[in-house]
Structures are given as C-alpha cells and as structure tokens.
Coordinates of C-alpha atoms in Angstrom, one line a residue:
M1 CA -51.0 -15.2 -22.1
N2 CA -50.9 -17.1 -25.4
D3 CA -52.3 -20.5 -24.8
V4 CA -51.8 -21.8 -28.3
A5 CA -49.2 -24.3 -27.0
E6 CA -51.8 -26.0 -24.9
V7 CA -53.8 -27.2 -27.9
V8 CA -51.9 -30.0 -29.5
P9 CA -53.4 -32.1 -32.3
G10 CA -52.4 -35.8 -32.0
P11 CA -49.0 -37.4 -32.2
L12 CA -46.3 -35.3 -33.9
A13 CA -45.5 -36.8 -37.3
L14 CA -41.8 -37.2 -38.1
S15 CA -42.6 -35.8 -41.5
E16 CA -43.5 -32.5 -39.9
V17 CA -40.1 -32.4 -38.3
A18 CA -38.4 -33.2 -41.6
A19 CA -40.4 -30.4 -43.3
T20 CA -39.4 -27.9 -40.6
L21 CA -35.7 -28.9 -41.0
R22 CA -36.1 -28.4 -44.8
E23 CA -37.5 -24.9 -44.1
L24 CA -34.6 -24.1 -41.6
R25 CA -32.0 -25.1 -44.2
A26 CA -33.6 -22.8 -46.7
T27 CA -33.7 -19.9 -44.2
S28 CA -30.6 -17.9 -43.4
A29 CA -32.3 -15.3 -41.2
R30 CA -32.4 -16.2 -37.5
R31 CA -35.9 -14.7 -37.1
G32 CA -37.2 -17.0 -39.8
K33 CA -35.7 -20.1 -38.1
V34 CA -37.2 -19.0 -34.7
Q35 CA -40.6 -18.7 -36.3
A36 CA -40.5 -22.1 -38.0
L37 CA -39.4 -23.8 -34.8
A38 CA -41.9 -22.0 -32.7
A39 CA -44.7 -23.2 -35.0
L40 CA -43.4 -26.8 -34.7
L41 CA -43.2 -26.5 -30.9
R42 CA -46.8 -25.3 -30.8
R43 CA -47.8 -28.6 -32.5
T44 CA -45.9 -30.7 -30.0
S45 CA -47.1 -32.2 -26.8
P46 CA -45.2 -32.0 -23.5
E47 CA -44.7 -35.7 -23.6
E48 CA -43.0 -35.6 -27.1
V49 CA -41.0 -32.4 -26.8
E50 CA -37.8 -33.8 -25.1
A51 CA -37.5 -36.4 -27.9
L52 CA -38.2 -33.6 -30.5
V53 CA -35.5 -31.4 -29.1
G54 CA -33.0 -34.2 -29.2
L55 CA -33.7 -34.9 -32.8
L56 CA -33.5 -31.2 -33.8
L57 CA -30.2 -30.7 -32.0
G58 CA -28.6 -34.1 -33.1
R59 CA -28.5 -35.1 -29.4
P60 CA -31.1 -37.8 -28.8
R61 CA -32.2 -37.9 -25.1
Q62 CA -30.9 -41.5 -24.9
G63 CA -27.3 -40.3 -25.5
R64 CA -24.8 -42.5 -27.2
I65 CA -26.4 -45.9 -27.9
G66 CA -23.8 -47.7 -30.0
L67 CA -25.0 -46.6 -33.4
G68 CA -22.3 -45.5 -35.9
W69 CA -22.2 -44.8 -39.6
R70 CA -21.6 -48.4 -40.6
T71 CA -24.8 -49.6 -38.8
M72 CA -26.9 -46.7 -40.1
G73 CA -25.6 -47.2 -43.6
A74 CA -26.1 -50.9 -43.7
A75 CA -29.7 -50.4 -42.4
R76 CA -30.4 -48.0 -45.2
E77 CA -29.1 -50.4 -47.8
A78 CA -31.1 -53.3 -46.4
A79 CA -34.4 -52.0 -47.7
P80 CA -35.8 -49.2 -49.8
A81 CA -37.2 -46.1 -48.2
A82 CA -40.9 -45.9 -47.6
T83 CA -43.1 -44.0 -50.0
D84 CA -45.6 -42.9 -47.4
A85 CA -44.8 -41.0 -44.2
T86 CA -46.3 -42.8 -41.3
L87 CA -43.7 -42.5 -38.5
T88 CA -44.2 -40.4 -35.4
V89 CA -41.6 -38.8 -33.2
A90 CA -42.7 -41.0 -30.3
E91 CA -42.2 -44.2 -32.4
V92 CA -38.6 -43.1 -33.2
D93 CA -38.0 -42.3 -29.6
D94 CA -39.4 -45.6 -28.5
T95 CA -37.0 -47.4 -30.9
L96 CA -34.0 -45.5 -29.5
D97 CA -35.1 -46.4 -26.0
S98 CA -35.2 -50.0 -27.0
I99 CA -31.7 -49.8 -28.6
A100 CA -30.3 -48.0 -25.5
G101 CA -31.5 -50.9 -23.3
L102 CA -29.7 -53.6 -25.3
S103 CA -26.5 -55.2 -23.9
G104 CA -24.6 -58.5 -23.9
A105 CA -24.4 -61.2 -26.4
G106 CA -26.5 -60.7 -29.5
S107 CA -27.1 -57.0 -28.8
S108 CA -25.3 -55.8 -32.0
T109 CA -27.6 -58.0 -34.1
A110 CA -30.7 -56.8 -32.2
R111 CA -29.5 -53.2 -32.5
A112 CA -29.1 -53.5 -36.3
G113 CA -32.5 -55.1 -36.6
L114 CA -34.2 -52.3 -34.7
V115 CA -32.5 -49.7 -36.8
A116 CA -33.4 -51.5 -40.0
A117 CA -37.0 -51.7 -38.9
V118 CA -37.4 -48.0 -38.2
L119 CA -35.5 -46.9 -41.3
G120 CA -37.6 -49.3 -43.4
R121 CA -40.7 -47.3 -42.4
A122 CA -39.1 -43.9 -43.1
T123 CA -39.2 -41.9 -46.2
E124 CA -35.8 -40.8 -47.7
E125 CA -36.1 -37.4 -46.0
E126 CA -37.0 -39.0 -42.7
R127 CA -34.1 -41.4 -43.0
D128 CA -31.8 -38.4 -43.4
L129 CA -33.3 -36.9 -40.3
I130 CA -32.9 -40.0 -38.1
T131 CA -29.4 -40.7 -39.4
G132 CA -28.3 -37.1 -38.8
A133 CA -29.8 -37.0 -35.3
V134 CA -28.2 -40.3 -34.2
L135 CA -24.8 -39.3 -35.6
G136 CA -25.0 -35.7 -34.3
D137 CA -25.0 -34.2 -37.8
V138 CA -28.4 -32.5 -38.3
R139 CA -26.9 -29.2 -39.7
T140 CA -29.7 -26.7 -39.7
G141 CA -28.0 -23.7 -38.3
A142 CA -30.6 -23.9 -35.5
L143 CA -28.5 -24.6 -32.4
D144 CA -29.6 -24.3 -28.8
G145 CA -29.9 -20.5 -28.7
V146 CA -32.3 -20.4 -31.7
L147 CA -34.4 -23.3 -30.3
T148 CA -34.5 -21.6 -26.9
D149 CA -35.8 -18.4 -28.5
A150 CA -38.3 -20.4 -30.5
L151 CA -39.6 -22.0 -27.2
A152 CA -40.0 -18.5 -25.7
S153 CA -42.1 -17.5 -28.8
A154 CA -44.1 -20.7 -28.7
V155 CA -45.2 -20.1 -25.0
D156 CA -45.3 -16.3 -25.2
L157 CA -42.6 -15.7 -22.6
P158 CA -39.7 -13.2 -22.6
A159 CA -36.7 -14.9 -24.1
A160 CA -34.5 -13.9 -21.2
H161 CA -36.8 -15.9 -18.8
V162 CA -36.6 -19.0 -20.9
R163 CA -32.9 -18.8 -21.4
R164 CA -32.4 -18.5 -17.6
A165 CA -34.6 -21.5 -17.0
V166 CA -32.6 -23.5 -19.5
M167 CA -29.4 -22.5 -17.9
L168 CA -30.5 -23.5 -14.4
T169 CA -32.0 -26.8 -15.4
G170 CA -29.1 -27.6 -17.7
D171 CA -31.5 -29.3 -20.1
L172 CA -33.4 -27.6 -23.0
G173 CA -35.7 -30.6 -23.6
R174 CA -36.7 -30.7 -19.9
T175 CA -37.3 -27.0 -19.9
A176 CA -39.4 -27.2 -23.0
A177 CA -41.6 -29.9 -21.4
M178 CA -42.1 -27.7 -18.4
A179 CA -43.0 -24.7 -20.5
L180 CA -45.5 -26.6 -22.7
R181 CA -47.2 -27.9 -19.6
D182 CA -47.3 -24.6 -17.8
P183 CA -45.3 -21.6 -19.0
A184 CA -45.6 -20.0 -15.6
S185 CA -43.7 -22.8 -14.0
L186 CA -40.4 -21.5 -15.4
A187 CA -40.5 -18.6 -13.0
A188 CA -40.1 -21.1 -10.2
V189 CA -36.8 -22.6 -11.6
N190 CA -34.0 -21.7 -9.3
L191 CA -30.3 -22.4 -9.1
T192 CA -29.9 -25.7 -7.2
V193 CA -26.7 -27.1 -5.9
G194 CA -26.3 -30.6 -7.4
V195 CA -28.2 -29.7 -10.6
P196 CA -25.6 -28.9 -13.3
V197 CA -25.9 -25.5 -14.9
Q198 CA -25.4 -24.8 -18.6
P199 CA -22.0 -23.2 -18.8
M200 CA -21.4 -19.6 -20.0
L201 CA -19.3 -19.6 -23.2
A202 CA -17.3 -17.0 -25.1
S203 CA -17.3 -15.5 -28.5
T204 CA -14.0 -15.0 -30.3
A205 CA -11.9 -12.0 -31.4
A206 CA -8.7 -11.8 -33.5
D207 CA -6.8 -9.9 -30.8
V208 CA -7.1 -8.3 -27.4
T209 CA -7.7 -4.8 -28.9
E210 CA -10.8 -6.1 -30.7
A211 CA -11.9 -8.0 -27.6
L212 CA -11.6 -4.9 -25.4
A213 CA -13.6 -2.9 -27.9
I214 CA -16.4 -5.4 -27.4
T215 CA -16.3 -5.7 -23.6
G216 CA -15.0 -2.4 -22.3
P217 CA -13.1 -2.7 -19.0
A218 CA -12.4 -6.3 -18.5
S219 CA -10.9 -9.1 -16.5
V220 CA -8.2 -10.5 -18.9
E221 CA -7.6 -14.1 -17.7
H222 CA -5.4 -16.9 -18.8
K223 CA -7.3 -19.4 -21.0
L224 CA -6.1 -22.9 -19.8
D225 CA -5.8 -25.9 -22.1
G226 CA -7.7 -28.1 -19.7
A227 CA -11.0 -29.8 -19.3
R228 CA -13.9 -27.7 -18.0
I229 CA -15.5 -28.7 -14.8
Q230 CA -18.3 -27.5 -12.6
V231 CA -18.0 -28.5 -9.0
H232 CA -21.1 -28.6 -6.7
R233 CA -21.0 -29.1 -2.9
N234 CA -23.9 -29.5 -0.6
R235 CA -22.5 -30.2 2.8
A236 CA -20.7 -33.6 2.5
D237 CA -22.1 -34.3 -1.0
V238 CA -19.8 -33.2 -3.8
R239 CA -20.6 -33.6 -7.5
V240 CA -18.3 -32.8 -10.5
F241 CA -19.8 -32.3 -13.9
T242 CA -18.3 -31.8 -17.4
R243 CA -18.9 -29.0 -19.9
S244 CA -21.6 -31.2 -21.4
L245 CA -23.1 -31.7 -17.8
A246 CA -22.1 -35.4 -17.5
D247 CA -21.6 -36.5 -13.9
I248 CA -17.9 -37.6 -13.5
T249 CA -17.7 -37.4 -9.7
G250 CA -16.4 -41.0 -9.5
R251 CA -13.4 -40.2 -11.8
M252 CA -12.4 -37.0 -9.9
P253 CA -11.4 -38.1 -6.3
E254 CA -8.8 -35.3 -6.0
I255 CA -11.4 -32.7 -7.0
V256 CA -13.9 -34.1 -4.4
T257 CA -11.2 -33.9 -1.7
F258 CA -10.3 -30.4 -2.6
A259 CA -14.0 -29.3 -2.5
L260 CA -14.6 -30.9 0.9
G261 CA -11.6 -29.0 2.3
L262 CA -13.1 -25.6 1.5
D263 CA -14.6 -23.5 4.3
A264 CA -18.2 -23.4 3.1
D265 CA -21.2 -25.8 3.2
G266 CA -22.5 -25.1 -0.2
F267 CA -21.2 -23.7 -3.5
I268 CA -21.0 -24.1 -7.3
L269 CA -17.6 -23.5 -8.9
D270 CA -16.8 -23.1 -12.6
G271 CA -13.3 -23.8 -13.8
E272 CA -10.9 -26.1 -15.5
T273 CA -8.8 -29.1 -14.4
L274 CA -5.5 -30.1 -16.0
L275 CA -2.3 -32.0 -15.4
L276 CA 0.8 -30.0 -14.5
D277 CA 4.4 -31.0 -14.5
E278 CA 6.8 -30.6 -11.6
G279 CA 7.4 -27.0 -12.5
G280 CA 3.7 -26.1 -12.8
T281 CA 3.7 -26.1 -16.6
P282 CA 0.6 -27.6 -18.2
R283 CA 1.2 -31.1 -19.7
P284 CA -0.2 -31.8 -23.2
F285 CA -3.9 -31.5 -23.5
Q286 CA -4.3 -35.2 -24.6
E287 CA -2.6 -36.3 -21.4
T288 CA -5.1 -34.3 -19.3
M289 CA -8.0 -35.8 -21.3
S290 CA -6.6 -39.3 -21.0
R291 CA -6.5 -38.9 -17.2
F292 CA -9.9 -37.1 -17.2
G293 CA -11.6 -40.0 -18.9
R294 CA -9.9 -42.8 -17.0
Q295 CA -11.9 -44.8 -14.4
D296 CA -9.3 -47.3 -13.4
E297 CA -6.4 -46.8 -10.9
R298 CA -4.9 -43.3 -11.3
T299 CA -1.4 -42.0 -10.4
D300 CA -1.6 -38.6 -12.1
V301 CA -3.3 -35.9 -10.0
L302 CA -5.5 -33.3 -11.7
A303 CA -5.1 -29.7 -10.5
P304 CA -8.3 -27.7 -10.2
R305 CA -8.2 -24.0 -11.3
F306 CA -11.4 -21.9 -11.1
F307 CA -12.6 -18.7 -12.8
D308 CA -16.1 -18.2 -11.5
L309 CA -18.5 -18.8 -8.6
L310 CA -22.2 -19.3 -9.2
A311 CA -23.5 -19.9 -5.7
L312 CA -22.2 -19.7 -2.1
D313 CA -23.9 -21.0 1.0
G314 CA -27.4 -20.9 -0.4
V315 CA -27.1 -17.6 -2.3
D316 CA -27.3 -17.4 -6.1
V317 CA -24.6 -14.9 -7.2
T318 CA -24.9 -15.4 -11.0
D319 CA -26.6 -11.9 -11.3
R320 CA -23.8 -10.2 -9.5
P321 CA -20.9 -8.4 -11.4
L322 CA -18.0 -10.6 -12.4
T323 CA -15.6 -8.6 -10.2
E324 CA -17.7 -9.3 -7.2
R325 CA -17.9 -13.0 -8.0
R326 CA -14.2 -13.2 -8.5
E327 CA -13.6 -11.7 -5.1
L328 CA -15.9 -14.2 -3.5
L329 CA -14.2 -17.0 -5.5
R330 CA -10.7 -15.9 -4.3
A331 CA -11.8 -15.8 -0.7
L332 CA -13.2 -19.3 -1.0
V333 CA -10.6 -21.3 -2.9
G334 CA -7.5 -19.2 -2.4
S335 CA -5.5 -17.2 -5.0
A336 CA -3.4 -20.3 -6.0
H337 CA -6.5 -22.0 -7.3
V338 CA -8.0 -18.9 -9.2
I339 CA -7.0 -18.6 -12.8
A340 CA -4.6 -15.7 -13.2
G341 CA -6.0 -12.4 -14.6
T342 CA -5.7 -8.6 -14.7
V343 CA -8.5 -6.0 -14.7
T344 CA -7.8 -3.5 -17.4
E345 CA -9.1 -1.6 -20.4
D346 CA -5.6 -1.0 -21.8
A347 CA -4.8 -3.1 -24.9
T348 CA -1.0 -3.0 -24.2
E349 CA -1.5 -4.4 -20.7
A350 CA -4.0 -7.0 -22.0
A351 CA -1.5 -8.0 -24.7
Q352 CA 1.1 -8.6 -22.0
V353 CA -1.3 -10.9 -20.2
L354 CA -1.8 -12.8 -23.4
E355 CA 2.0 -13.1 -23.8
D356 CA 2.4 -14.3 -20.3
A357 CA -0.4 -16.9 -20.7
L358 CA 1.3 -18.3 -23.9
A359 CA 4.7 -18.3 -22.2
A360 CA 3.2 -20.3 -19.3
G361 CA 1.9 -22.9 -21.8
H362 CA -1.7 -21.9 -21.9
E363 CA -4.0 -21.4 -25.0
G364 CA -4.6 -17.6 -24.8
V365 CA -6.8 -15.3 -22.8
L366 CA -10.4 -14.7 -22.0
V367 CA -11.5 -11.1 -21.9
K368 CA -14.6 -10.7 -19.7
G369 CA -16.5 -7.5 -19.1
V370 CA -16.1 -6.5 -15.4
D371 CA -19.8 -6.0 -14.9
S372 CA -20.9 -9.2 -16.8
T373 CA -23.4 -11.5 -15.1
Y374 CA -23.2 -15.3 -15.6
A375 CA -25.4 -16.4 -18.5
A376 CA -25.4 -19.7 -20.4
G377 CA -24.3 -20.0 -24.0
R378 CA -22.6 -17.6 -26.4
R379 CA -25.4 -15.0 -26.4
G380 CA -23.9 -11.5 -26.3
K381 CA -20.3 -10.5 -26.1
A382 CA -19.7 -10.4 -22.3
W383 CA -16.9 -13.0 -22.6
V384 CA -14.5 -13.0 -25.6
K385 CA -11.6 -15.4 -26.2
V386 CA -8.4 -14.6 -27.9
K387 CA -5.9 -17.3 -28.9
P388 CA -3.5 -17.7 -31.7
V389 CA -4.8 -19.5 -34.8
H390 CA -2.3 -21.6 -36.7
T391 CA -2.7 -22.3 -40.4
Y392 CA -1.0 -25.0 -42.5
D393 CA -1.0 -25.9 -46.2
L394 CA -1.9 -29.6 -46.3
V395 CA -2.7 -32.1 -49.1
V396 CA -6.1 -33.8 -49.5
L397 CA -5.5 -37.5 -49.5
A398 CA -9.1 -38.6 -49.7
A399 CA -12.7 -37.4 -49.2
E400 CA -15.7 -39.2 -47.7
W401 CA -19.2 -39.2 -49.3
G402 CA -21.5 -37.1 -47.1
Y403 CA -24.9 -38.1 -45.7
G404 CA -28.0 -36.2 -44.6
R405 CA -28.1 -32.8 -46.4
R406 CA -24.6 -33.6 -47.8
T407 CA -25.7 -36.8 -49.5
G408 CA -24.2 -36.9 -53.0
W409 CA -21.3 -34.6 -52.1
L410 CA -17.7 -35.4 -51.2
S411 CA -17.3 -33.9 -47.8
N412 CA -15.0 -35.0 -44.9
L413 CA -11.4 -34.5 -46.0
H414 CA -8.4 -36.7 -45.1
L415 CA -5.5 -34.4 -44.6
G416 CA -1.8 -35.1 -45.1
A417 CA 1.5 -33.3 -44.3
R418 CA 4.5 -33.7 -46.5
D419 CA 7.1 -36.2 -45.5
P420 CA 10.5 -34.8 -46.6
D421 CA 11.6 -38.4 -47.2
G422 CA 8.8 -38.9 -49.7
G423 CA 5.0 -39.2 -49.6
F424 CA 2.5 -37.7 -47.2
V425 CA 1.6 -38.5 -43.7
M426 CA -2.1 -38.3 -42.6
V427 CA -2.6 -35.9 -39.7
G428 CA -6.4 -35.6 -39.4
K429 CA -9.8 -35.2 -41.0
T430 CA -12.2 -32.3 -41.2
F431 CA -15.5 -31.2 -42.7
K432 CA -15.6 -27.8 -40.8
G433 CA -15.6 -24.7 -42.9
L434 CA -17.0 -26.3 -46.0
T435 CA -19.6 -24.1 -47.7
D436 CA -22.1 -25.5 -50.1
E437 CA -20.1 -23.9 -52.9
L438 CA -16.9 -25.7 -51.8
L439 CA -18.8 -29.0 -51.4
R440 CA -20.0 -28.7 -55.0
W441 CA -16.5 -27.8 -56.2
Q442 CA -14.9 -30.7 -54.3
T443 CA -17.4 -33.2 -55.8
Q444 CA -16.9 -32.0 -59.3
T445 CA -13.1 -31.7 -59.0
F446 CA -12.0 -34.6 -56.8
L447 CA -13.3 -37.4 -59.0
S448 CA -10.8 -36.5 -61.7
Y449 CA -8.1 -37.1 -59.1
A450 CA -9.5 -40.4 -57.8
V451 CA -7.2 -43.4 -57.8
R452 CA -9.4 -45.8 -56.0
E453 CA -12.6 -46.0 -53.9
T454 CA -13.4 -47.9 -50.8
P455 CA -16.8 -48.0 -49.1
G456 CA -17.7 -44.3 -48.5
V457 CA -14.3 -43.0 -49.4
V458 CA -12.7 -41.7 -52.6
W459 CA -8.9 -41.8 -52.5
L460 CA -7.1 -39.1 -54.5
R461 CA -3.7 -38.4 -56.1
P462 CA -2.0 -36.2 -53.5
E463 CA -1.9 -33.0 -55.5
I464 CA -4.6 -30.7 -54.1
V465 CA -3.4 -28.3 -51.5
V466 CA -5.9 -26.8 -48.9
E467 CA -5.2 -24.2 -46.2
I468 CA -6.3 -25.5 -42.8
A469 CA -6.7 -23.5 -39.6
V470 CA -6.1 -25.3 -36.3
D471 CA -6.1 -24.4 -32.7
G472 CA -3.1 -26.7 -32.1
V473 CA -1.9 -30.3 -32.4
Q474 CA -1.7 -33.2 -30.0
R475 CA 0.0 -36.5 -29.8
S476 CA -1.9 -39.3 -31.4
S477 CA -1.4 -43.0 -32.1
R478 CA -4.2 -43.0 -34.6
Y479 CA -2.1 -41.5 -37.4
P480 CA 1.4 -42.6 -38.6
G481 CA 3.0 -39.2 -37.9
G482 CA 2.1 -39.5 -34.2
V483 CA 0.2 -36.2 -34.2
A484 CA -3.3 -35.0 -34.9
L485 CA -4.8 -31.6 -35.7
R486 CA -7.1 -30.0 -33.1
F487 CA -10.2 -28.2 -34.2
A488 CA -9.2 -28.2 -37.9
R489 CA -11.3 -26.2 -40.3
V490 CA -11.0 -25.3 -44.0
K491 CA -9.8 -21.8 -44.8
G492 CA -9.7 -22.3 -48.6
Y493 CA -8.0 -24.1 -51.4
R494 CA -4.5 -23.1 -52.7
P495 CA -4.4 -23.7 -56.5
D496 CA -1.3 -21.5 -56.5
K497 CA 0.6 -24.1 -54.5
A498 CA 2.0 -27.5 -55.6
A499 CA 1.9 -30.5 -53.2
S500 CA 5.6 -30.2 -53.0
E501 CA 5.1 -26.8 -51.2
A502 CA 2.8 -28.2 -48.5
D503 CA 3.9 -28.0 -44.9
T504 CA 5.9 -30.9 -43.6
I505 CA 5.2 -33.3 -40.8
E506 CA 8.1 -31.8 -38.9
T507 CA 6.5 -28.4 -39.1
I508 CA 3.3 -29.9 -37.5
R509 CA 5.3 -31.7 -34.9
A510 CA 7.1 -28.4 -34.0
L511 CA 3.8 -26.9 -32.8
L512 CA 3.5 -29.9 -30.5
R513 CA 6.8 -29.2 -29.0
E514 CA 5.9 -25.5 -28.6

C-alpha cells in the first residue's frame, strides 16, 4: 500500500492551498484536478484535513458563523494585503473557531476584529481563498466527487471504497481524517442508524425518452416539490435529518410520531416532506419550507412521503436492487406513504406518469434504474430527473461586482420583469450560468449603461434583455412583485429583443398560480 500520505512535512501553508486552487481553475480535465488535489492531501496531516476540506469546498467545518460580504469586505478594506505568505490552514481554522464561539453584546465588533486580523496577515490570493470559503463561493470545479476521488488516490484505495465510506459517515472531512491516519480503517465503516447518510442524487435529462435511454427499465416516480428528509429510528430513538445532514428532529414532531408508529425497531428512510391542502394537493414550496424551518408553535402538519429504504432491523439494504428496496419500503410504511411510481421501459407510459405528476402539482419525475443500488452523490446515471424548465426574457436592472476569482468583473445580476403599467419589477438575482466570456462581456458592456453606483452594485438603464431559465417561482415579500424566481440561471443575452418585449410580471405570477 502506498504510505506516502503518512509522511507529512510540517503545518500546511495556506499559500499551498491557494496555489492548488489556482491550478484547479486552470485545469478543465477532471483527472488533472484529481491529481492536483491528491498531491495537496498527501502534504496534509490528519489533524488539518477537516479544515482543509471545508476551505476547498466552501463549507468551513464551523458552519455558518455570522460572516457576510459586508464584514468580509470591510475587513479587506481596513488594511492592505500582506506581501509575505505566513498563514497556515490551522491558524485560519483556529480563527474561525474563535468567531464561531462569539455571542452576545459586543460579538459583532469582536467578530469583525478577528476577521480583520486574519485577513491582514493574508496575501491577496489568500484573502480571496478565505473570503470565498467563508461565503461559500470557492468556484474551482472541484466539488465533493472530485475531492473524494483525490482522497482515494492520495491513500491508494479504490475510489468506490472511499465513496462508500464518505456516504456512510456523511462527512468527507471526517472520512479524510480517518483515511490519512489509517487507510485500512475505511473498510470498517458501516451503515449506522442515527448517523446521517449522504443522499443519493440524480442527474438530469430533457425528457423521459432520454432518461430511459440512460437507465433502461426504470421506476418512474413523481418528483415532489418538498423538503428532503432522512428518518432514522433505533427502537424509541428517532432522528430526522435534512438533505445537508442537519439534525432537525426537534422541528419534526409529526415525523417522529409517524416513525414510532411503524412496525420495526430500526430503519433508515429516505424521502420528502411537504404540506398538503385538504384535497391532498401540494401547497406552495415556500409554505413547506416556512413550516420546515419553524421551531415555534406549529399548526400546519407536514406529510411524509418516502421513496427509498436504506436499512431495516439491523440489515443494510443499500446494495440491494431498487425494486427490492421499494417492496420492503411499501411493506414498512404503507402504500399511502410511498411516492407514486410505475416500473416501465416504455417512453409513452413514462410520459403519462410525468403528465400525472404535473397534474397533481408535483415538479416532474425521477427515472431510476430498477437494478440500481443506493450510492451517494450524482456519480453515474442510475437516477435521472425530468422536470419542465421555464424560460423568461427579463431585463438586467443592476449587476454586482464579483469577488474571489470574479474580482474586477460585474457578476450577480438583478433581474426585472416588465410592469405593463410602466417600469420594471425586480424578481430575483442570479450569477448561475455565467461563463468567463459572459463575465468579460458584461463588464465591458454594462458600464456604458450605468446610471449610478452604490457600494458593490452598478445600476443600469433597463435596456438589456437576458434569457433566464428557472425551475419555478415562489411567493416572496422580498421583491415588490411578490414573487421570486427559483433556481434561476442565465441562458444567454437577447440583443434581438427590446426591453419593451420582456416578459411581464403577470406572466411570472401566472406560473405561481399554475
């Protein structure tokens, strides 16, 4: 076995991480990214690697600690960047620990002081790294899957073994620490009720015909517009986790009661929860999320609907075919609590399932290979989602100056729909779908349309039309029109269209009514 990961020279310098990120951004090939990250991991100690993984993924291990763009920007302006690179990953992690521990009167001032101190010791490139990591905007193209494969390479283990360990621990950083200490220890990682499992995700297809061509015979299931949950029960102990593996048991009393009523002492369920109206139709997504996030007294009851079973009475079933897992699931929770679906390889039949799902108020369908096992992440094409994508022609009202690798470019767009009575109504923001070419074009073009500038934002004459794809809209009190775009991304600019031809706010609201 390769033991190179056991020989680690001194504390890991933050400049080494920044240099690796620079290499990742210059590398389009997945193999090149894996090699660069594997080299970095080999230079990292088990004690540092959880902090390193958090920085690389833009998810510091401390979680959300009250740092936003204003605080980070003010700290950067307070003092010039350092000329010499002296910071280590451990020192940055210690600072984030200190910030996470602050609360009460004076905590905002203390937080700003700690941020200013660490950024004052950072070079410009290191400042970009820290800022991007804290704000969740590292942008390297090296997401969890690439870093997982890099870890496998660093410790000379098959990638499938490492991926499974990451799935079962639910934590890439913790798995990396185990692997760097003793690669053989990953073989002992088992599915454990009460320990959240990284969820299996789906790739996308334009229609059910394309999806079936990928999966072959499949279970075509309604894709609900709810909040994903993972429910664990070990005798009288029930835990409910979110898609991001946060423990929300205390906010889900109805789900706990449901789980305790099932005829089994131990299980792990994967599914969704949502609010339904009296006729069983899903209520708007934002209403579900509002109830999902509320910790005070609740009157609305969330309905659980499940699509998979990972463990049952001490037996790990993740390696069994989907059809067998679905049979066990139905026997456990009852058909009424299993998300509707049909096993087929016929595109016409699958299209009917999609039509039925949309008519019932759901998002679309998931097409899942009948023999697929349960594996975390989007690797492979075992699960494929199909849902309508809506596009709108909107007007750019403003753009925000970027940071990190987008420093110097106008990036995040403020989007407006046309008001038939005059003017434009803001309906959301997005920086998704912007290539480097588009960022350069925006920066060169938008300034000639500028009418004023506020801190970080350039406001434009409402003349530039952009085509935006969205998964839907939701009610929102944040914007004057009362609606906000969901998962908006840029398809392209429309120089052929005048602002007077942009879609109206009523058109956007119509999708909400649908």
